[in-house]
Coordinates of C-alpha atoms in Angstrom, one line a residue:
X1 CA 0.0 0.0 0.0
X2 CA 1.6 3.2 -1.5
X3 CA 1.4 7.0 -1.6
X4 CA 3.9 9.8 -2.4
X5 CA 3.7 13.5 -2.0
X6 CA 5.8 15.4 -4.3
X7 CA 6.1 19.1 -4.5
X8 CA 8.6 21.6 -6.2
X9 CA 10.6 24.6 -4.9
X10 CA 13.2 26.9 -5.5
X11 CA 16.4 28.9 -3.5
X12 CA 13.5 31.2 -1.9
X13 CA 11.7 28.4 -0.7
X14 CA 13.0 25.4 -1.3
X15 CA 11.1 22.1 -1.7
X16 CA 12.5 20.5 1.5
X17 CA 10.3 22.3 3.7
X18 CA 7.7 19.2 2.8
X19 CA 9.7 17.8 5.7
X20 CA 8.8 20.3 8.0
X21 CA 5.2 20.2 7.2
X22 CA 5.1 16.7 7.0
X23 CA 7.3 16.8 10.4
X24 CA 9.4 13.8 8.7
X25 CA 13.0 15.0 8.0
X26 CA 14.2 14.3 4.5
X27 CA 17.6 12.6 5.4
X28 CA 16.4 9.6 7.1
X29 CA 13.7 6.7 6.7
X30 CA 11.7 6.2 9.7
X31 CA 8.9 2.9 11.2
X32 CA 5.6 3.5 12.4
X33 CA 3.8 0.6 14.5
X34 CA 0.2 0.4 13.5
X35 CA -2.7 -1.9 14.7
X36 CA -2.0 -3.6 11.3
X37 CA 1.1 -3.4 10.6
X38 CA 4.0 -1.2 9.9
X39 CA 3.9 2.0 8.2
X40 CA 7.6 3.4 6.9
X41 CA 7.9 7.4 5.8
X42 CA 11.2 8.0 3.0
X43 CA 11.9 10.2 0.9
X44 CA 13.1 9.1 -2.6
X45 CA 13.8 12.4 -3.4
X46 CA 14.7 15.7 -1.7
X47 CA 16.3 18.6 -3.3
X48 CA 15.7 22.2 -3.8
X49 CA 14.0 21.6 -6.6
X50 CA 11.8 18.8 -6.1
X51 CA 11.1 16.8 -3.0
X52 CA 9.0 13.6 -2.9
X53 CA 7.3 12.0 0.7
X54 CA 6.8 8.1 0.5
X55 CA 4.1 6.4 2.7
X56 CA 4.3 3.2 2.5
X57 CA 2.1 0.9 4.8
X58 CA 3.1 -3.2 5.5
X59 CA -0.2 -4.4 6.5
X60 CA 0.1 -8.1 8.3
X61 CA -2.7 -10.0 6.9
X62 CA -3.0 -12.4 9.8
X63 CA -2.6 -9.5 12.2
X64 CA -5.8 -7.9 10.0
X65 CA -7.9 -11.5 10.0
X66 CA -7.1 -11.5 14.4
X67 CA -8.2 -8.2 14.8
X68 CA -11.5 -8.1 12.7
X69 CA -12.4 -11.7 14.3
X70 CA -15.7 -11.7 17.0
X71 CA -17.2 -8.8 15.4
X72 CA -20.3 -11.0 14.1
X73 CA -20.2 -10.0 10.8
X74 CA -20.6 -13.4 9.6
X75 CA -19.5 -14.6 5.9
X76 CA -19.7 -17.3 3.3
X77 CA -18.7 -20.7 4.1
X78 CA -15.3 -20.4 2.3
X79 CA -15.2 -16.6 3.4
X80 CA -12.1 -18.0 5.7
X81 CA -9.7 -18.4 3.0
X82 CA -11.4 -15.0 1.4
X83 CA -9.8 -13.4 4.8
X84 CA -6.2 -14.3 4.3
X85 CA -6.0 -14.0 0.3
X86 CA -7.6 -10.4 -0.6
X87 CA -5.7 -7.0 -1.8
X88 CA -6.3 -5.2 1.7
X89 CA -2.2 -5.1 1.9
X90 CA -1.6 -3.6 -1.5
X91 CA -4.8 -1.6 -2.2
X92 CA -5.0 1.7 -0.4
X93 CA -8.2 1.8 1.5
X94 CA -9.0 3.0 5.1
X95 CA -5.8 1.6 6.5
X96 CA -3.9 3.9 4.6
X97 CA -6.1 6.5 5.7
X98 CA -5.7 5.7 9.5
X99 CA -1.9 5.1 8.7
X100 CA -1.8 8.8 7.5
X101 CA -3.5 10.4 10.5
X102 CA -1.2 8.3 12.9
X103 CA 2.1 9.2 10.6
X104 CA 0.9 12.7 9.5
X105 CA -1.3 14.0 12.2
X106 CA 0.0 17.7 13.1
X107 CA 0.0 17.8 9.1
X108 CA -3.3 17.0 8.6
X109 CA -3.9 19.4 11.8
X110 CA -2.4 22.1 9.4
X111 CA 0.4 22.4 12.6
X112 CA 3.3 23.7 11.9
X113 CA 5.5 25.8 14.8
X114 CA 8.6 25.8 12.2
X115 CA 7.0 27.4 9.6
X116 CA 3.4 28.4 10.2
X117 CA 3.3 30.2 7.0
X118 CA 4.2 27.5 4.7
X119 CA 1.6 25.3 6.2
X120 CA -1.0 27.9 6.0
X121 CA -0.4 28.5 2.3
X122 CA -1.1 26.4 -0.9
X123 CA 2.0 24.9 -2.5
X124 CA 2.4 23.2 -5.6
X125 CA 1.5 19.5 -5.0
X126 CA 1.6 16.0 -6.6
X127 CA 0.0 13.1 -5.0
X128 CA 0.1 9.6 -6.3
X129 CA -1.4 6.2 -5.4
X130 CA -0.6 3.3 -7.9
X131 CA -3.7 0.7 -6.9
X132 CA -6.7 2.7 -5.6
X133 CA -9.7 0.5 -5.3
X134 CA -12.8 2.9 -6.9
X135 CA -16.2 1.2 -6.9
X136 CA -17.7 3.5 -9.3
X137 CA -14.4 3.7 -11.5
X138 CA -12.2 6.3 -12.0
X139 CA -15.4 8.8 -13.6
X140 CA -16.6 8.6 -9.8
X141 CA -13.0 10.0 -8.8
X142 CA -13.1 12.3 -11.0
X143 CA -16.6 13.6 -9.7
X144 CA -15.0 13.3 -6.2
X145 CA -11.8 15.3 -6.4
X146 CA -12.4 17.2 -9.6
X147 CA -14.4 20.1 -7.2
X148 CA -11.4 19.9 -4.9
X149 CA -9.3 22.6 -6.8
X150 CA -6.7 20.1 -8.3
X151 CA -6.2 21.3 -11.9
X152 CA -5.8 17.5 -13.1
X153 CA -7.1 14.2 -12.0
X154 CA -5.8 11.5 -13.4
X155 CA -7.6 8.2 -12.7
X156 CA -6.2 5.5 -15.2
X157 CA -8.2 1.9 -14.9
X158 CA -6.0 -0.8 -13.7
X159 CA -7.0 -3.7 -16.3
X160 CA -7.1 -7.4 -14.8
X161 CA -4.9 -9.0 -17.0
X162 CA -2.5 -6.7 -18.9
X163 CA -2.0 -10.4 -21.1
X164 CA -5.8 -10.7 -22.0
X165 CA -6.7 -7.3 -22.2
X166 CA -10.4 -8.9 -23.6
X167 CA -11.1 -9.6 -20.0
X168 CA -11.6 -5.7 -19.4
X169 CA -10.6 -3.4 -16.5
X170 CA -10.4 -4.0 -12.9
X171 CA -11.9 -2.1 -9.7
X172 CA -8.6 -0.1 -9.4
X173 CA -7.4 2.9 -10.6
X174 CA -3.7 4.5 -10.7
X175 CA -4.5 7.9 -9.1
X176 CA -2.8 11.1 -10.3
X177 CA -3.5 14.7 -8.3
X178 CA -1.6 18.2 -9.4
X179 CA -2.7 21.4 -8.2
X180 CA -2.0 24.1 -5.5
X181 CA -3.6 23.3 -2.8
X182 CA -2.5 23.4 1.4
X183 CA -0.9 20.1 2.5
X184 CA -3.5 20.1 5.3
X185 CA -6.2 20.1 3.0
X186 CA -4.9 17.4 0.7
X187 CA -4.7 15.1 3.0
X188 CA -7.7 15.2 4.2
X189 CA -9.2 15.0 1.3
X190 CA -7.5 11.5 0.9
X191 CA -8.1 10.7 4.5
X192 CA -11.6 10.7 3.7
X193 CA -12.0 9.8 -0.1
X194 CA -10.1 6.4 0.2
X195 CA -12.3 4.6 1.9
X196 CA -15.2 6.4 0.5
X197 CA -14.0 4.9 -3.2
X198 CA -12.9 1.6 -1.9
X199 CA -16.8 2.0 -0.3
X200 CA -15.6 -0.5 2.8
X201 CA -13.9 0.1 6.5
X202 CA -11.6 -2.4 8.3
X203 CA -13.3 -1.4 11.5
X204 CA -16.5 -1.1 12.5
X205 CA -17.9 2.6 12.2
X206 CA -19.1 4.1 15.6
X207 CA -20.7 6.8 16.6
X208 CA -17.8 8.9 16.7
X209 CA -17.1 8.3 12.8
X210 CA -19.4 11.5 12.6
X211 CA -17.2 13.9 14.2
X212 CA -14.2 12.8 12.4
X213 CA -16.0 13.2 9.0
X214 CA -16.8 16.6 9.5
X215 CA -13.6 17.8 11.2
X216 CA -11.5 16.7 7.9
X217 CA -14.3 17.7 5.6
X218 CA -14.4 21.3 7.2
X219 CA -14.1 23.8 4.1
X220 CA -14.8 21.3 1.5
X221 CA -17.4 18.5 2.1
X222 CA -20.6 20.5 2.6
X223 CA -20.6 22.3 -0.6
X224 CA -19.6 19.4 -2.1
X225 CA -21.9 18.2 -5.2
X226 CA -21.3 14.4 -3.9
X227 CA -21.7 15.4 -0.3
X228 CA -24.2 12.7 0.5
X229 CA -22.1 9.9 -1.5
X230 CA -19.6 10.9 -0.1
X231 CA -21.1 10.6 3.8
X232 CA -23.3 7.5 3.1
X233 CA -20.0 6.1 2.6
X234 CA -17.9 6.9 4.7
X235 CA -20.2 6.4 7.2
X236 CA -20.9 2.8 6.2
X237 CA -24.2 3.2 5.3
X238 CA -25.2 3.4 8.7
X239 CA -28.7 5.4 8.0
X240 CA -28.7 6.7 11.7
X241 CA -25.1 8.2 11.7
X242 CA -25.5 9.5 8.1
X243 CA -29.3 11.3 8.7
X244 CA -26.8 12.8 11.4
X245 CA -24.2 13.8 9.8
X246 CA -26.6 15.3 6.9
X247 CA -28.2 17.6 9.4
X248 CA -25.1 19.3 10.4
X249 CA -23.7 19.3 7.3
X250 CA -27.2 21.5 6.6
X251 CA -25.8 23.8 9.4
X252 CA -22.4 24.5 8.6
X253 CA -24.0 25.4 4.8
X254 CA -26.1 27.5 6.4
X255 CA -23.7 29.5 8.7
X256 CA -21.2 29.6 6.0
X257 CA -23.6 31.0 3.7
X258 CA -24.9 33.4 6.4
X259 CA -21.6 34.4 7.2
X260 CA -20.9 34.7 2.8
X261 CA -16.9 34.7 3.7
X262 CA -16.0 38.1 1.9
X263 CA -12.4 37.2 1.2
X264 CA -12.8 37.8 -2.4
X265 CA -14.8 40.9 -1.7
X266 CA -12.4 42.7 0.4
X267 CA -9.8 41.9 -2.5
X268 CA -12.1 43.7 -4.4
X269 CA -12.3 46.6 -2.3
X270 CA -9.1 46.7 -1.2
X271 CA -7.1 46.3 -5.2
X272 CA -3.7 47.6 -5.1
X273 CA -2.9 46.8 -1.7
X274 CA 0.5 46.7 -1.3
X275 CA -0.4 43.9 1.6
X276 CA -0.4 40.1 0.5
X277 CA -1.7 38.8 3.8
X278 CA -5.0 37.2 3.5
X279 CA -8.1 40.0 4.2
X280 CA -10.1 39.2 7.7
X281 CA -13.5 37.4 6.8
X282 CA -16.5 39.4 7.6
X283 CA -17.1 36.9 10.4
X284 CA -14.3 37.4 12.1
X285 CA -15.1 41.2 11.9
X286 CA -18.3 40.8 13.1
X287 CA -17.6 39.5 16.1
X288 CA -14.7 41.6 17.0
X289 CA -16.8 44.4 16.4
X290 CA -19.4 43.2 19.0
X291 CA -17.0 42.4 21.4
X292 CA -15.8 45.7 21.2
X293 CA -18.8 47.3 21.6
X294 CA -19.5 45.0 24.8
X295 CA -16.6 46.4 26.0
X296 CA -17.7 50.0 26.1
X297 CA -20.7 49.1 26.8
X298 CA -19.4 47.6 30.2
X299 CA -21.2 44.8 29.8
X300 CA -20.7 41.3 32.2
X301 CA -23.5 39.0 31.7
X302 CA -24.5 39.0 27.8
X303 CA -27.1 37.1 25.9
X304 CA -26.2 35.8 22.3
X305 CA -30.3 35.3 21.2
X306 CA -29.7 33.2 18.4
X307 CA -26.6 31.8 19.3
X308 CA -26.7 29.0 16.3
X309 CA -23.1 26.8 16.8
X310 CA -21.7 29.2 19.0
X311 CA -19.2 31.1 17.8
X312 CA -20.0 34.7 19.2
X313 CA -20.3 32.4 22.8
X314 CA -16.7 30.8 22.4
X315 CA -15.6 33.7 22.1
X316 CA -17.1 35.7 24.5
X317 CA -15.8 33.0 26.8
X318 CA -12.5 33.4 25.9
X319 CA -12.5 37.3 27.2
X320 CA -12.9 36.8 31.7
X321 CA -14.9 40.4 31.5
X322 CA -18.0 38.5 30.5
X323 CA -18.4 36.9 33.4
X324 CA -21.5 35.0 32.5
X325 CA -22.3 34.2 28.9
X326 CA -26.1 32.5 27.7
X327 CA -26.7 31.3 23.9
X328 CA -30.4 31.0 23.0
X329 CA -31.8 29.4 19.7
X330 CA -34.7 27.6 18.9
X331 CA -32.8 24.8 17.1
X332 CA -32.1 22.1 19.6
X333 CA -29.7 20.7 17.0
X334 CA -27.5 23.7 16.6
X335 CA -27.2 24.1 20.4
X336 CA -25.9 20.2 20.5
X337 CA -23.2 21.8 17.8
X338 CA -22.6 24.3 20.0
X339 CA -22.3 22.6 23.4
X340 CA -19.4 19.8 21.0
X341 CA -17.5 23.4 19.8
X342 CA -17.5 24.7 23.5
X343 CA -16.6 21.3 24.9
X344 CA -19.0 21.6 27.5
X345 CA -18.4 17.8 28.8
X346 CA -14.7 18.7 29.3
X347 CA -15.0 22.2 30.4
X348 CA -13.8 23.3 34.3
X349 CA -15.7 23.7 37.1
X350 CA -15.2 27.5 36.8
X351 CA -15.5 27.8 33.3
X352 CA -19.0 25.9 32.7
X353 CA -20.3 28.1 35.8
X354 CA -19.8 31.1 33.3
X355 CA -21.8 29.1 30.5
X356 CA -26.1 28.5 29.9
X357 CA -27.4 26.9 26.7
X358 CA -31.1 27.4 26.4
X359 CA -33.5 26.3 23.9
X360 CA -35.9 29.2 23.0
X361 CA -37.8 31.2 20.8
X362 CA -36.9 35.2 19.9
X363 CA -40.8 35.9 19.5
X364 CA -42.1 34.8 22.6
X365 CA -41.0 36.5 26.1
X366 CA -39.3 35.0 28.5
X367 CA -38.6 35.8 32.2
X368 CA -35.4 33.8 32.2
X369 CA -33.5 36.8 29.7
X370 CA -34.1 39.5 32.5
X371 CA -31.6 41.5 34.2
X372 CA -28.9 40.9 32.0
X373 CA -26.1 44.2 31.1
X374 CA -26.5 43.1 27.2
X375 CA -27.8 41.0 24.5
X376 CA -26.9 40.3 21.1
X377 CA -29.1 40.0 17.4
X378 CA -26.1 39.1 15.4
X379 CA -27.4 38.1 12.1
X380 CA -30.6 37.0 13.5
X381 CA -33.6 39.3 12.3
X382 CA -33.2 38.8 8.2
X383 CA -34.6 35.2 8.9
X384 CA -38.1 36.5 10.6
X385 CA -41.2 37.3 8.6
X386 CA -41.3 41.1 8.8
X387 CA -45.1 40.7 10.3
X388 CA -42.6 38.5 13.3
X389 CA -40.7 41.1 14.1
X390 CA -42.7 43.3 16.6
X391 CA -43.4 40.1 18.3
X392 CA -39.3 40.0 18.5
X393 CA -39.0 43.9 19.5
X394 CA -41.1 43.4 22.2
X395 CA -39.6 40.5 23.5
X396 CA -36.4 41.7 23.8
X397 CA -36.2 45.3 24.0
X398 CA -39.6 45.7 26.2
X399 CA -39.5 42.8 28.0
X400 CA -35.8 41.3 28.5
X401 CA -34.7 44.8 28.6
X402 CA -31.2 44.7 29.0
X403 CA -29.4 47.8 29.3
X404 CA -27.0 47.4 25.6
X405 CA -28.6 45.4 23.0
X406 CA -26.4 45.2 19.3
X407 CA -28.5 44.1 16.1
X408 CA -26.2 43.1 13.0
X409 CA -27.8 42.6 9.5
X410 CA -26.5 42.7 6.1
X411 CA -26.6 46.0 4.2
X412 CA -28.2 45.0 0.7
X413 CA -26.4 47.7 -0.9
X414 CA -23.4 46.4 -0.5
X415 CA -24.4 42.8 -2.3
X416 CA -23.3 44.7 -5.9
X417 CA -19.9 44.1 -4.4
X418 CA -19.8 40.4 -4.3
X419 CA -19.0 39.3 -8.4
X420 CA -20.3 35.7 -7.5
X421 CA -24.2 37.0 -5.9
X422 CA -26.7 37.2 -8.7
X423 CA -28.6 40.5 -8.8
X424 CA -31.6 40.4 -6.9
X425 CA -30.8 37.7 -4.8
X426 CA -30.2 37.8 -1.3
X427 CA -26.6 36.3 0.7
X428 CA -29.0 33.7 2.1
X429 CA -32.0 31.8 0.7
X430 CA -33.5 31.4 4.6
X431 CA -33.4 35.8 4.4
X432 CA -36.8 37.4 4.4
X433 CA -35.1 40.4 3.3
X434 CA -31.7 42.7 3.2
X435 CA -32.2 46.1 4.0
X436 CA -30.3 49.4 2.9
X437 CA -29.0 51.7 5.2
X438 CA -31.8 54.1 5.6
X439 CA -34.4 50.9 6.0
X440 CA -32.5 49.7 9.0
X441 CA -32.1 52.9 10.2
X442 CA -35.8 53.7 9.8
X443 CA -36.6 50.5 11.6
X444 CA -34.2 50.9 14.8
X445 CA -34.9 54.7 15.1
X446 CA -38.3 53.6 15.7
X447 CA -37.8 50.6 18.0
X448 CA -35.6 53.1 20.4
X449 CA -38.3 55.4 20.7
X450 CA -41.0 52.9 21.3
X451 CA -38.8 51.3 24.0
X452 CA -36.8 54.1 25.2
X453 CA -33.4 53.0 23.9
X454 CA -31.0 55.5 22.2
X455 CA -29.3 54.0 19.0
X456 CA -26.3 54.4 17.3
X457 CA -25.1 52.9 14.4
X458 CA -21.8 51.6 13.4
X459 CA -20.2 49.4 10.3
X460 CA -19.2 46.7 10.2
X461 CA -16.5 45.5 7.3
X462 CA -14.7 48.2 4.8
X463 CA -17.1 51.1 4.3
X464 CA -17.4 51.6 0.9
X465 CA -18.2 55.1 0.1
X466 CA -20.8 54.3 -2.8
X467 CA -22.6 52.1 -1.1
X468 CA -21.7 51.6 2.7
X469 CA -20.5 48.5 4.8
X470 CA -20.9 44.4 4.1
X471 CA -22.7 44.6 7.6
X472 CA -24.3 47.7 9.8
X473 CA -24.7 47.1 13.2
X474 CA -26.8 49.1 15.5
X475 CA -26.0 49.7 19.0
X476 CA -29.1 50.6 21.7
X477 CA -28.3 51.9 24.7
X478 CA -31.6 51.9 27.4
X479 CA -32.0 55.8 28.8
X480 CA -32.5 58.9 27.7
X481 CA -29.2 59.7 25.2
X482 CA -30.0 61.2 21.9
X483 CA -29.3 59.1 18.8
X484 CA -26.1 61.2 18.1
X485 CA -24.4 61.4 21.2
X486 CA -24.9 57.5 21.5
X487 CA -23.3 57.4 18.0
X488 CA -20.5 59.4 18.7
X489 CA -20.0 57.1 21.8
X490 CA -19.9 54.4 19.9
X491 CA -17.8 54.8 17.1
X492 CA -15.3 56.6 19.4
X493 CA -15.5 52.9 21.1

């Protein structure tokens, strides 16, 4: 069972520093014990100009036949011969995979302390496996890593006898993958596609199998177009696990779009930067922005309402200011997501004392979101019917009533911005609407008079000066300030 990595380099960066990523040194061959056998990492070549990683994996068929005994998977009656004469040793499959993420694990990880930038970055890459079993054949490989970014993907059928080529092609493949990609990235991608294609496990497929999926699918598996292939598979066709792994699969699509990761907006915005570091995603400026304006606001105990996998709650968490922190969504689902994120089972003592999860609706009041300094709307109110929303306004600001509450939406002018949004649609198929500037501002002026708030409003994201920020936020403030001293505050914040 084979695999090589091969990349190409120059004086600037020379192609050695696969070592570094792959935290294997070039100059030396090294073992690996594995629960079936023995997995060796060389190096046939490593120069400046070209370095190549071997993996290659020594699986002990007897060691393999011991191991999957008194599982009560049962067989045909000469299914014992079947267990000791079969291409598990030569065929890469999900040994191979487990081999890599023993061998390669701060790799996969994308870890890399020596060079942090290298491992963060794509670099030109070459991966081959000589005997990859495909059920499906090499068009379903194609349709498996062709949305991947690789530039070419070479599956080339494997015929059964290469002496009667009349008898036709085999279930293997001789895989071929070029492209510039991170080395984290690619191998995942084959930690998870070779037992998909081979379409079997050595080991039985627990619960657990889920989490692993989607922590080496994240970034590519839920937009995938074979994403439910690709899961059915992995997980064994285990129907419970696999309805599971749908549904938050569903949830990371719809946070990702929500979020609509503006990287190649701001590159937009920002053309002829000097700067080639990669821009901050509108997420990530989201939430500094909040916490920020918790900050000034003074606020301790803070309600995320609508908290969905708890992002804003991590890291509110991570700041000892906020000394108690409560997520509320109506989906019981997404709050499971959130308690795995925030590791709630292994959290301290003092820590999960700091920490509520509650299941709830925005449109209904609720005595248990009293007394608190603030609470936060982030990217919440686009999904409510408009004809929902007093329900919401009343809930919160009249009776939760904390004394800070921040609202962030998109600003619908700004969509022009984004090349790949059609016109006329909105970031998010769940939005009931997008408003422009002077709509949200209509609609918050008039909540902080009904409720007695002042509001001011800040954005969120580079402020284009046609046509505003990616996301406004509005910041009310219970009391008697006007509108622009509470802006001034703010912004000065």
């Amino acid at each position: 069972m084979f695999l090589t990595i091969s990349t190409t380099g120059s004086p600037e960066r020379p192609a050695t520093d696969l070592g570094f990523l792959l935290h294997k040194h070039p100059g030396r061959a090294q073992a690996f014990s594995t629960s079936h056998g023995t997995a060796h990492v060389f190096y046939p070549e490593a120069s400046v100009e070209r370095c190549t990683a071997a993996l290659l994996l020594e699986v002990d068929p007897i060691a393999l036949v011991r191991k999957g005994k008194g599982k009560g998977r049962g067989g045909a009656p000469d299914s014992a011969l079947a267990q000791y004469v079969n291409d598990r040793p030569y065929a890469a499959s999900s040994l191979l995979s487990v081999a890599m993420s023993t061998v390669f694990k701060s790799a996969l990880s994308g870890a890399c302390k020596a060079m942090p930038e290298r491992a963060a970055a794509p670099m030109e890459l070459r991966i081959e496996v000589p005997a990859l079993p495909a059920r499906g054949g090499a068009e379903l490989v194609r349709k498996l890593f062709g949305p991947l970014g690789w530039t070419r993907v070479e599956a080339e059928a494997v015929p059964l006898d290469e002496t009667f080529p009349d008898w036709g092609d085999s279930r293997y493949v001789r895989l071929v993958l070029e492209g510039e990609l991170r080395l984290a990235d690619a191998l995942r991608q084959l930690y998870v596609l070779l037992p998909v294609l081979d379409d079997a496990k050595h080991y039985w497929v627990a619960p657990d199998e889920v989490d692993k999926l989607l922590r080496a699918g994240e970034g590519w598996l839920a937009e995938h177009p074979e994403h439910k292939l690709i899961t059915s598979r992995y997980l064994a066709r285990r129907w419970g696990l696999t309805r599971q792994a749908m549904e938050r699969l569903e949830l990371v699509r719809l946070a990702e779009a929500d979020d609509l990761d503006v990287e190649s907006v701001d590159n937009a915005v920002d053309e002829g930067s000097d700067t080639e570091e990669r821009p901050v995603p509108l997420a990530v400026r989201r939430r500094d922005a909040i916490l920020s304006a918790l900050t000034a606001a003074g606020a301790g105990r803070v309600l995320d309402l609508g908290c969905g996998q708890g992002q804003l709650v991590q890291a509110l968490l991570k700041d000892p200011r906020f000394t108690e922190v409560v997520g509320l969504d109506v989906s019981m689902r997404a709050l499971t997501i959130a308690a795995r994120r925030l590791k709630l089972d292994r959290m301290g003592e003092r820590q999960a004392a700091r920490v509520t999860l509650r299941q709830g609706s925005l449109t209904y009041t609720d005595k248990r979101l009293k007394g608190y300094d603030a609470a936060v709307l982030s990217e919440v109110i686009e999904h409510l019917d408009p004809e929902r929303l007093p329900a919401l306004e009343f809930a919160v600001f009249g009776s939760a009533r904390p004394r800070t509450v921040l609202v962030t939406t998109p600003n619908v002018e700004y969509n022009v911005r984004w090349e790949t949004l059609p016109a006329g649609h909105t970031r998010h198929s769940d939005h009931r609407f997008e408003w422009t500037r002077a709509e949200f501002r209509a609609w918050a002026d008039a909540v902080a008079a009904r409720y007695g708030y002042g509001v001011a409003y800040v954005p969120v994201g580079p402020d284009d000066p046609e046509v505003g920020p990616p996301t406004q936020m509005a910041v009310f403030t219970a009391g008697t300030a006007t509108t622009d001293e509470t802006e001034k505050e703010a912004k000065a914040a």
